[in-house]
Coordinates of N, CA and C in Angstrom, one line a residue:
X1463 N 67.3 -131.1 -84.0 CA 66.9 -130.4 -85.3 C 67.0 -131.4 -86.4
X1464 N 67.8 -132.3 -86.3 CA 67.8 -133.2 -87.1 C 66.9 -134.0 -87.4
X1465 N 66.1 -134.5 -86.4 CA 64.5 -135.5 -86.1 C 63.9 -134.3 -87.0
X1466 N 63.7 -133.0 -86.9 CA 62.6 -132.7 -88.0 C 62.7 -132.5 -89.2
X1467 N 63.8 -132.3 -89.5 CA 64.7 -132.4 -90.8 C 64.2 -133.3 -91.5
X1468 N 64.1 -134.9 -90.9 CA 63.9 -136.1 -91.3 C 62.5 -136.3 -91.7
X1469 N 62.0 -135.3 -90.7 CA 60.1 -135.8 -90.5 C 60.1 -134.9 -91.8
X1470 N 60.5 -133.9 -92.0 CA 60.1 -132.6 -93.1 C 60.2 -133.0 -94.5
X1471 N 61.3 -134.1 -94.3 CA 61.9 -135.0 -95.7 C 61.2 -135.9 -96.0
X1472 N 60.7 -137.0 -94.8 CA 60.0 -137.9 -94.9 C 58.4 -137.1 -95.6
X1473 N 58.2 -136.1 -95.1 CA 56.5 -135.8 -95.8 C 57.0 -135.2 -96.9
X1474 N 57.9 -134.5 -97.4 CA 58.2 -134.4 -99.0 C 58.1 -135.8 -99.5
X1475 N 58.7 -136.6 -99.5 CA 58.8 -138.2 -100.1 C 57.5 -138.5 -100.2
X1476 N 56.5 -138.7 -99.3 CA 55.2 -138.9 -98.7 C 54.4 -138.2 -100.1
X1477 N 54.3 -137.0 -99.9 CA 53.5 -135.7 -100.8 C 54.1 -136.3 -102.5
X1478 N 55.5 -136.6 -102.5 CA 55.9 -136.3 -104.0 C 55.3 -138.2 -104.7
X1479 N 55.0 -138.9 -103.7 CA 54.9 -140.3 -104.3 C 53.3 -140.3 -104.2
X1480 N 52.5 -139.3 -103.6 CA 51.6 -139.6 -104.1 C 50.7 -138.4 -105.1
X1481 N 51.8 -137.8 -105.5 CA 51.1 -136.7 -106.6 C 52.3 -137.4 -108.2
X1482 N 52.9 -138.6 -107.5 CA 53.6 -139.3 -108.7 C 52.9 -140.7 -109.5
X1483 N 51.8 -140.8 -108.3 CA 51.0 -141.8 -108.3 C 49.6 -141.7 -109.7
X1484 N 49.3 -140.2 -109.6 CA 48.4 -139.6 -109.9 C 48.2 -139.8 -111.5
X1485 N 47.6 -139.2 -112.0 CA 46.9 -139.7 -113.7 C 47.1 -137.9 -114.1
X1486 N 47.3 -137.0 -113.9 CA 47.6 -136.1 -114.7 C 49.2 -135.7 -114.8
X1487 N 49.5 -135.5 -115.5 CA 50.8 -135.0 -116.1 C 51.5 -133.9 -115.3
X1488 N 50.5 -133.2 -115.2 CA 51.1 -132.1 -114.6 C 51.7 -132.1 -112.7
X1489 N 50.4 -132.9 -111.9 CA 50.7 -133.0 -111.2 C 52.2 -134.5 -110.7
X1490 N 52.1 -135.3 -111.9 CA 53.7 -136.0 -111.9 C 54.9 -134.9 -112.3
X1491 N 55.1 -134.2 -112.5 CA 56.0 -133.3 -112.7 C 56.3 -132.4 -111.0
X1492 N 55.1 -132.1 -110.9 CA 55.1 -131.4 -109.6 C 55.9 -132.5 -108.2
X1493 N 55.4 -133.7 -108.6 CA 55.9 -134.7 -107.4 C 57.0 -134.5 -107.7
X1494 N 57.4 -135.0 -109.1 CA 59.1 -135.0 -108.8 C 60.2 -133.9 -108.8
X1495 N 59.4 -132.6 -108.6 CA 59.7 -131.7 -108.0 C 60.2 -131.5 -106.0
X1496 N 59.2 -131.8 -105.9 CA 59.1 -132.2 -104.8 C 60.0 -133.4 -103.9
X1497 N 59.7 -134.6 -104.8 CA 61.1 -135.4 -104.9 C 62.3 -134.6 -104.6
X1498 N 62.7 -133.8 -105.6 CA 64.2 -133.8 -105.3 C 64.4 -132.8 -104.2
X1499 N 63.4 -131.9 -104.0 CA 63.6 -131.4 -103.0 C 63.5 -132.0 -101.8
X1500 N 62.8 -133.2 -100.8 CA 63.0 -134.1 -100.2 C 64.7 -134.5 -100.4
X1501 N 65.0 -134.9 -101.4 CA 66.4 -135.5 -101.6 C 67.6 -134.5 -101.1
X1502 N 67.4 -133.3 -101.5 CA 68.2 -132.2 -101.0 C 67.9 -131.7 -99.8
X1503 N 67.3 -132.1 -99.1 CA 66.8 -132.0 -97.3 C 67.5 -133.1 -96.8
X1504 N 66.8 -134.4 -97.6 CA 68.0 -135.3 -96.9 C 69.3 -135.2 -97.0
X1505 N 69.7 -135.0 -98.2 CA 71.2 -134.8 -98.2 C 72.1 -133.3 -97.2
X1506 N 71.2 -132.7 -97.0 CA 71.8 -131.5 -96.4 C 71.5 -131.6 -94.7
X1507 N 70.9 -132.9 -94.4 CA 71.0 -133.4 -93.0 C 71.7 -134.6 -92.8
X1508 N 71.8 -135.0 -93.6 CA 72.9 -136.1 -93.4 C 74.0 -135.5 -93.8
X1509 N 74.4 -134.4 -94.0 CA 75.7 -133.7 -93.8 C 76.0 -133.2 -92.7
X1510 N 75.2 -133.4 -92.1 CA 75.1 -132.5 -90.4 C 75.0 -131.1 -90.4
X1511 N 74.1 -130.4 -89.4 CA 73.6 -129.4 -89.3 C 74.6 -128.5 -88.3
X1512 N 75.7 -128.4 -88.7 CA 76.4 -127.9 -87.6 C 76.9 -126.2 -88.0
X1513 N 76.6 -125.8 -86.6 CA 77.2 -124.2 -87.3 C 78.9 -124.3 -86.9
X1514 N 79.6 -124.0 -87.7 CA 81.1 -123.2 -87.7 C 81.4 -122.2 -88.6
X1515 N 82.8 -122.4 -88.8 CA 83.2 -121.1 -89.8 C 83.0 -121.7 -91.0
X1516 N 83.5 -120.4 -92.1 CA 83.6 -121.2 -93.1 C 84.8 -122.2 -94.2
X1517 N 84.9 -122.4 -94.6 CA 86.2 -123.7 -94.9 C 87.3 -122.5 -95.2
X1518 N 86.9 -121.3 -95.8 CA 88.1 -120.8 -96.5 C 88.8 -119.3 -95.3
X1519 N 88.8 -119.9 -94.0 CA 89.0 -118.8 -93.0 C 90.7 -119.0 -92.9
X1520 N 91.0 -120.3 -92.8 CA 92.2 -121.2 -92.7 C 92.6 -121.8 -91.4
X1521 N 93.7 -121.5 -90.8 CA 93.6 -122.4 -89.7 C 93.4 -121.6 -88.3
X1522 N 93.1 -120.8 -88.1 CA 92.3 -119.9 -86.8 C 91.0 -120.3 -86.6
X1523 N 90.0 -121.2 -86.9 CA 89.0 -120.9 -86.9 C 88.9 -122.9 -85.8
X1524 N 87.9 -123.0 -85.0 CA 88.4 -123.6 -84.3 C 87.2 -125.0 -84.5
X1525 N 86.4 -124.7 -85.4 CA 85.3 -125.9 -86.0 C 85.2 -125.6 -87.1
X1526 N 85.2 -126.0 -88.2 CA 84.7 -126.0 -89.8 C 83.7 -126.4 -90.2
X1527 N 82.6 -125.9 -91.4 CA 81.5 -126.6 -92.1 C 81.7 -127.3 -93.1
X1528 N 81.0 -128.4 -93.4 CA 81.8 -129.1 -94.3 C 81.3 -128.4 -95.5
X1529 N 82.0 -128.1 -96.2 CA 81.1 -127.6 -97.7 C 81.1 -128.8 -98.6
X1530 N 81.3 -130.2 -98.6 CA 81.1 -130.8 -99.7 C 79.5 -131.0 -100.0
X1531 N 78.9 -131.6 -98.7 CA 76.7 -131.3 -99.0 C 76.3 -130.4 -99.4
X1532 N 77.0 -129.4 -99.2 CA 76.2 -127.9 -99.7 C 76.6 -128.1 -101.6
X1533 N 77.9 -128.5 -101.6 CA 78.3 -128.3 -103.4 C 77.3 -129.0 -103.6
X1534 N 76.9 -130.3 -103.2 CA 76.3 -131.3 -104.0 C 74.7 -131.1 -103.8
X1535 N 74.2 -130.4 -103.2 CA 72.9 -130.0 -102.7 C 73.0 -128.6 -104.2
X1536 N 73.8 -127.8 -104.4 CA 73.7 -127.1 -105.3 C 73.4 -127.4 -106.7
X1537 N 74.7 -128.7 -106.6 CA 75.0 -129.3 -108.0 C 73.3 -129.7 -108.8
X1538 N 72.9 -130.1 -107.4 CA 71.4 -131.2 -107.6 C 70.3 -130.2 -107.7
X1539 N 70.6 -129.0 -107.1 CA 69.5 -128.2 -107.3 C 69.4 -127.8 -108.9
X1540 N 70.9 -127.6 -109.5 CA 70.5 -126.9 -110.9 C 70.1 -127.8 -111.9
X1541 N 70.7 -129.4 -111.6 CA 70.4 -130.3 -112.6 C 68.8 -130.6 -112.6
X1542 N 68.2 -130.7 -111.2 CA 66.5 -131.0 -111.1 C 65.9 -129.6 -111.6
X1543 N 66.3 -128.3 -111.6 CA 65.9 -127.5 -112.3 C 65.9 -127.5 -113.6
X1544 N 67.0 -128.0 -114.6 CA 66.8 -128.1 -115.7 C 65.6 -129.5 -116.3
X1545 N 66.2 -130.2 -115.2 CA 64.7 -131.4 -115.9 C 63.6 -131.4 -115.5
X1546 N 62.8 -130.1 -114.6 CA 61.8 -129.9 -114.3 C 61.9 -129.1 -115.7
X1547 N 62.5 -128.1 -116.0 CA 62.0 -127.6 -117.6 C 62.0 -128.2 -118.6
X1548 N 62.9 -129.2 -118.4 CA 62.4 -129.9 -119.6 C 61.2 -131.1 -119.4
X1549 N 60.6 -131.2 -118.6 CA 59.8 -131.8 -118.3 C 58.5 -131.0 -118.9
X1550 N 58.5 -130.1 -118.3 CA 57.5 -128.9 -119.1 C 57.3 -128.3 -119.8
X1551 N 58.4 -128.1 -120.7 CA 58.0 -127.9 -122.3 C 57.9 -129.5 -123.0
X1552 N 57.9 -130.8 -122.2 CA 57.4 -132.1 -123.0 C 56.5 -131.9 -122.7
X1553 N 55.6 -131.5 -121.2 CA 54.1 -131.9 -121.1 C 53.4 -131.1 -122.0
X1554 N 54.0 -129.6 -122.3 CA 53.1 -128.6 -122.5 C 53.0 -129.0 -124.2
X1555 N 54.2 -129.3 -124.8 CA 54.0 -129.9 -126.4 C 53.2 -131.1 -126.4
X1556 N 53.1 -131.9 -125.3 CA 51.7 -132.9 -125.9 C 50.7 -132.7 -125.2
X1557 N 50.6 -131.6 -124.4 CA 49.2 -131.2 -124.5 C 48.9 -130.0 -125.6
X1558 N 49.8 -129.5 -126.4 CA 49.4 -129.0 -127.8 C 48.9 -129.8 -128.5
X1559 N 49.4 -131.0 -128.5 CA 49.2 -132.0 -129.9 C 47.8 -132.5 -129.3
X1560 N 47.6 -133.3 -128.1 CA 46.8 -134.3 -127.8 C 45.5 -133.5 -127.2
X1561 N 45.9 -132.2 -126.6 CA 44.7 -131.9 -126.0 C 44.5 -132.1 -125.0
X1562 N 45.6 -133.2 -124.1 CA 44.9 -133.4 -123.0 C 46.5 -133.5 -121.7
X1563 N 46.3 -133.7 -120.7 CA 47.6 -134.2 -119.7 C 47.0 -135.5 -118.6
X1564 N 46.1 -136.3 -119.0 CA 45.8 -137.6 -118.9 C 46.4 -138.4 -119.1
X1565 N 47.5 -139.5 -118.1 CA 48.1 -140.3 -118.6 C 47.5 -141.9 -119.2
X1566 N 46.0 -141.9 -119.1 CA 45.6 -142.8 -120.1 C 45.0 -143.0 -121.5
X1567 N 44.9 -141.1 -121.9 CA 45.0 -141.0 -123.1 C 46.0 -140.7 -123.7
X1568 N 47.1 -140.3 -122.9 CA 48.6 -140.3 -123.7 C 48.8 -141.6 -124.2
X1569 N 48.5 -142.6 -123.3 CA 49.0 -143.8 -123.8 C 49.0 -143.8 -125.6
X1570 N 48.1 -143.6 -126.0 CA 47.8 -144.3 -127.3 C 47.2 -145.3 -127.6
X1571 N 46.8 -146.2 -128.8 CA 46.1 -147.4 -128.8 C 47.0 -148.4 -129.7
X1572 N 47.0 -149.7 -129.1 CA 48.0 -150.5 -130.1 C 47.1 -150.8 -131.0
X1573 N 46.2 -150.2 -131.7 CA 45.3 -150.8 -133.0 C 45.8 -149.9 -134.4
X1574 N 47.5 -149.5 -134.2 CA 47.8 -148.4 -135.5 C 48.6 -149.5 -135.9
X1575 N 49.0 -150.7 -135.7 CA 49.9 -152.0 -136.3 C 50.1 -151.0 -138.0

């Protein structure tokens, strides 16, 4: 279970680097969406996939899960949630201003010296 885990992670990584590669705004937001989700697959397989009880049964229980990947698979879900929104009220404010989500017309022109 773990080999697909990996393969499942690896084509997140795959999908999010080349929609991060890309020239619209929107869809770089999307990649790194995707990104962290890859990131929290890997992290929650490299914690091992193991069924037991749960940590707070006490000492009857005769295998434990580890809950530290899960906290930190949590932690990372709410923080990439919050900067996917702020990601998106930056794109969606300069495409008010600019009109566009083109990252070669965002650039600007150095001819305003």
């Amino acid at each position: 279970m773990e080999i697909l885990m990996c393969i499942v992670a690896g084509l997140l990584f795959a999908a999010a680097v080349y929609l991060m590669l890309s020239k619209s705004l929107l869809r770089i937001i999307v990649g790194t969406g995707l990104l962290s989700h890859g990131t929290h697959l890997m992290l929650l397989t490299m914690g091992g996939l193991k069924t037991g009880a749960a940590p707070v049964l006490g000492e009857h229980a005769a295998s434990y899960t580890d809950p530290v990947p899960q906290a930190l698979i949590l932690t990372a879900i709410v923080i990439s949630f919050g900067v996917t929104a702020l990601f998106l009220v930056i794109a969606y404010r300069a495409y008010q201003e600019l009109g566009t989500d083109n990252m070669d017309q965002l650039k600007g022109t150095e001819a305003d010296d």
